[in-house]
Amino acid sequence: PSFQFTNGAHDLWDPIQQQAFKLTRELDIDGMRIGSISPRASARYDKVKSQEDLDPDPAKRRAGEIQRTDGTPVAGATIVELPVTGVEHTGGFTIYMKNGAVRQFEEEIWTRSNDAGRFVIYPEGKFQLVVCHERGFALVNSDQFDANAVIQLQPWVRVRGSIDQTAKPRDTVDISTTPVQADGWPKIQLHDYDVEVAEEGAFDHKVVPPGQV
């Protein structure tokens, strides 16, 4: 299991950590992970005081649809909702990925498209949507979504290259990409972990966002 702390729980780090150790012993669990949630996610979790804080506001309901470029609905696409305020120290937001899929779901506000490609979100004000699926990628802001709630995935781009393995040989590299967006919107960086590197230094990354990055 993984135990994640918010900023609001830092003062309780030691007793909660001991509870985590006790729980793994009682359940005979072999190993666990203890870490912390990002400041962005912490602020969201620390606001939760009751079930009412988790229930979506029907007045904010927004529906959309994910399609391929030929209009075919896409089931199972991951839709991540990002705000436009509270940016990180980079001046934008970072989503951690693994082979084109979101790696740390606990950090994000997210949903998935159903069999008809449809999804629902409950945003607070302006927002940006990052859509990931094995079929492709999309990034839209709330102005674009207001104009057209049908989001079409564009196929992933493949990037191949090599790194110098002379001084410090590596089995993997991390690759970060920042898609170019409309002026005035916080940048979004996709950080993909553990892209495999061959012994001679070659890598082949098949899930890079399309378009200008």
Coordinates of C-alpha atoms in Angstrom, one line a residue:
P1 CA 0.0 0.0 0.0
S2 CA 0.9 3.7 -0.4
F3 CA 0.3 6.2 2.4
Q4 CA 0.4 9.8 1.2
F5 CA 0.5 12.9 3.5
T6 CA -0.9 16.3 2.7
N7 CA 0.7 19.5 3.9
G8 CA -2.0 19.8 6.5
A9 CA -0.9 16.5 8.1
H10 CA 2.8 17.3 8.5
D11 CA 2.4 18.0 12.2
L12 CA 1.0 14.4 12.6
W13 CA 3.7 12.8 10.5
D14 CA 5.2 10.6 13.3
P15 CA 2.0 9.2 14.8
I16 CA 0.4 8.6 11.4
Q17 CA 3.6 6.9 10.2
Q18 CA 3.5 4.6 13.2
Q19 CA -0.2 3.8 12.5
A20 CA 0.8 2.9 9.0
F21 CA 3.5 0.5 10.2
K22 CA 1.1 -1.0 12.7
L23 CA -1.5 -1.6 10.0
T24 CA 0.9 -3.3 7.6
R25 CA 2.0 -5.6 10.4
E26 CA -1.6 -6.5 11.4
L27 CA -2.6 -7.2 7.8
D28 CA 0.7 -9.1 7.2
I29 CA 1.5 -6.8 4.2
D30 CA 5.0 -7.2 2.8
G31 CA 6.3 -3.6 2.3
M32 CA 4.7 -0.2 1.9
R33 CA 5.4 3.3 0.6
I34 CA 5.1 6.5 2.6
G35 CA 5.3 9.8 0.8
S36 CA 3.7 13.2 0.5
I37 CA 1.2 14.8 -1.9
S38 CA 2.2 17.8 -4.0
P39 CA 1.2 21.3 -2.6
R40 CA -1.4 21.6 -5.4
A41 CA -3.1 18.4 -4.4
S42 CA -2.6 19.0 -0.7
A43 CA -4.6 22.2 -0.9
R44 CA -7.5 20.4 -2.4
Y45 CA -7.5 17.5 0.1
D46 CA -7.0 19.7 3.1
K47 CA -10.3 21.5 2.3
V48 CA -12.3 18.2 2.7
K49 CA -14.0 18.2 6.1
S50 CA -17.2 16.2 5.3
Q51 CA -19.0 14.2 2.6
E52 CA -20.6 17.4 1.4
D53 CA -17.1 18.6 0.4
L54 CA -16.8 15.6 -1.9
D55 CA -20.2 15.7 -3.5
P56 CA -20.2 17.6 -6.9
D57 CA -22.3 20.7 -7.4
P58 CA -25.0 19.8 -10.0
A59 CA -25.0 23.5 -11.1
K60 CA -21.4 23.2 -12.3
R61 CA -22.0 20.0 -14.4
R62 CA -20.3 20.1 -17.8
A63 CA -20.6 17.3 -20.3
G64 CA -18.2 16.4 -23.1
E65 CA -17.2 13.7 -25.5
I66 CA -13.9 12.2 -26.7
Q67 CA -13.6 11.1 -30.3
R68 CA -11.0 9.9 -32.7
T69 CA -10.3 12.1 -35.7
D70 CA -12.8 10.1 -37.8
G71 CA -15.6 10.8 -35.2
T72 CA -15.5 7.4 -33.5
P73 CA -16.2 7.6 -29.8
V74 CA -13.2 6.8 -27.5
A75 CA -14.0 4.7 -24.4
G76 CA -11.7 4.7 -21.4
A77 CA -9.8 8.0 -22.1
T78 CA -8.4 9.7 -19.0
I79 CA -9.5 13.3 -18.7
V80 CA -7.5 15.4 -16.2
E81 CA -8.9 18.8 -15.1
L82 CA -6.4 21.5 -14.2
P83 CA -7.2 25.0 -12.8
V84 CA -5.7 28.2 -14.1
T85 CA -4.7 29.6 -10.7
G86 CA -2.4 28.2 -7.9
V87 CA 0.4 27.4 -10.4
E88 CA 3.5 25.6 -9.3
H89 CA 7.0 27.1 -9.0
T90 CA 7.4 26.4 -12.7
G91 CA 4.7 28.9 -13.6
G92 CA 2.3 26.1 -14.7
F93 CA 1.4 22.5 -13.8
T94 CA 3.2 19.2 -14.1
I95 CA 1.5 15.8 -14.7
Y96 CA 3.6 12.8 -14.0
M97 CA 3.2 10.1 -16.7
K98 CA 4.3 6.5 -17.5
N99 CA 4.2 5.4 -21.1
G100 CA 1.5 8.0 -22.0
A101 CA -0.7 7.3 -19.0
V102 CA -1.2 9.3 -15.9
R103 CA 1.1 7.9 -13.2
Q104 CA -0.1 9.6 -10.0
F105 CA -3.8 9.7 -10.1
E106 CA -4.0 10.8 -6.4
E107 CA -2.5 14.1 -7.5
E108 CA -5.2 14.9 -10.1
I109 CA -8.9 15.7 -10.6
W110 CA -9.7 13.2 -13.2
T111 CA -12.4 11.0 -14.8
R112 CA -12.7 8.6 -17.7
S113 CA -14.9 8.5 -20.8
N114 CA -17.7 5.9 -21.0
D115 CA -18.4 3.4 -23.8
A116 CA -20.0 6.2 -25.8
G117 CA -16.9 8.5 -25.3
R118 CA -18.9 10.8 -23.0
F119 CA -17.7 12.3 -19.7
V120 CA -18.8 14.8 -17.1
I121 CA -16.7 17.4 -15.1
Y122 CA -17.6 19.9 -12.4
P123 CA -15.0 22.7 -12.8
E124 CA -14.5 25.7 -10.6
G125 CA -14.2 28.6 -13.0
K126 CA -11.8 28.5 -16.0
F127 CA -10.0 25.2 -16.5
Q128 CA -7.8 23.1 -18.8
L129 CA -8.3 19.5 -19.8
V130 CA -5.6 17.0 -20.6
V131 CA -6.8 13.9 -22.4
C132 CA -4.7 10.7 -22.6
H133 CA -5.5 7.4 -24.3
E134 CA -3.5 4.8 -26.1
R135 CA -5.1 6.2 -29.3
G136 CA -3.8 9.7 -28.7
F137 CA -3.7 13.0 -26.8
A138 CA -5.6 16.3 -26.5
L139 CA -5.3 19.5 -24.6
V140 CA -8.1 22.1 -24.5
N141 CA -8.9 25.1 -22.4
S142 CA -12.3 26.1 -21.1
D143 CA -12.8 28.7 -23.8
Q144 CA -12.3 26.0 -26.5
F145 CA -14.5 23.6 -24.6
D146 CA -17.3 26.2 -24.4
A147 CA -17.2 26.5 -28.1
N148 CA -17.1 22.8 -28.8
A149 CA -17.4 20.1 -26.1
V150 CA -16.4 17.3 -28.5
I151 CA -12.6 16.7 -28.1
Q152 CA -10.8 14.9 -30.8
L153 CA -7.6 13.0 -30.0
Q154 CA -4.6 13.5 -32.1
P155 CA -2.2 10.5 -32.5
W156 CA 0.9 10.4 -30.3
V157 CA 4.2 11.4 -31.9
R158 CA 7.2 9.0 -31.8
V159 CA 10.6 10.4 -30.9
R160 CA 13.8 8.4 -31.2
G161 CA 17.3 9.4 -30.2
S162 CA 20.3 8.4 -28.2
I163 CA 22.3 9.6 -25.2
D164 CA 26.0 9.4 -24.4
Q165 CA 26.5 6.3 -22.2
T166 CA 30.3 6.9 -21.7
A167 CA 30.4 8.7 -18.4
K168 CA 27.3 7.4 -16.6
P169 CA 25.5 4.5 -18.3
R170 CA 21.7 4.5 -17.7
D171 CA 18.9 2.0 -18.2
T172 CA 16.2 4.7 -18.4
V173 CA 15.7 8.5 -18.9
D174 CA 13.0 10.9 -18.0
I175 CA 11.4 12.9 -20.8
S176 CA 9.5 16.2 -20.2
T177 CA 7.4 17.9 -22.9
T178 CA 5.4 21.1 -22.7
P179 CA 2.8 21.5 -25.4
V180 CA 2.4 25.0 -26.9
Q181 CA -0.9 26.6 -25.8
A182 CA -2.9 29.7 -26.4
D183 CA -1.5 32.9 -24.9
G184 CA -2.5 33.6 -21.3
W185 CA -3.0 30.0 -20.2
P186 CA -0.7 28.3 -17.7
K187 CA 1.8 25.9 -19.3
I188 CA 1.4 22.2 -18.7
Q189 CA 4.4 19.9 -18.5
L190 CA 4.1 16.2 -19.0
H191 CA 6.9 14.4 -17.2
D192 CA 7.3 10.7 -18.4
Y193 CA 9.3 8.4 -16.1
D194 CA 11.6 5.6 -17.0
V195 CA 11.8 5.6 -20.7
E196 CA 13.9 2.6 -21.5
V197 CA 17.4 3.2 -22.9
A198 CA 19.4 0.5 -24.8
E199 CA 22.9 -0.4 -23.8
E200 CA 24.4 1.6 -26.6
G201 CA 22.2 4.7 -25.5
A202 CA 19.3 4.5 -28.0
F203 CA 15.8 5.3 -26.9
D204 CA 12.4 5.1 -28.7
H205 CA 9.6 7.1 -27.0
K206 CA 6.2 6.5 -28.7
V207 CA 3.9 8.7 -26.7
V208 CA 5.0 12.3 -27.1
P209 CA 2.2 14.9 -27.5
P210 CA 1.5 15.9 -31.1
G211 CA 2.0 19.4 -32.4
Q212 CA 4.5 22.0 -31.3
V213 CA 6.2 21.4 -28.0

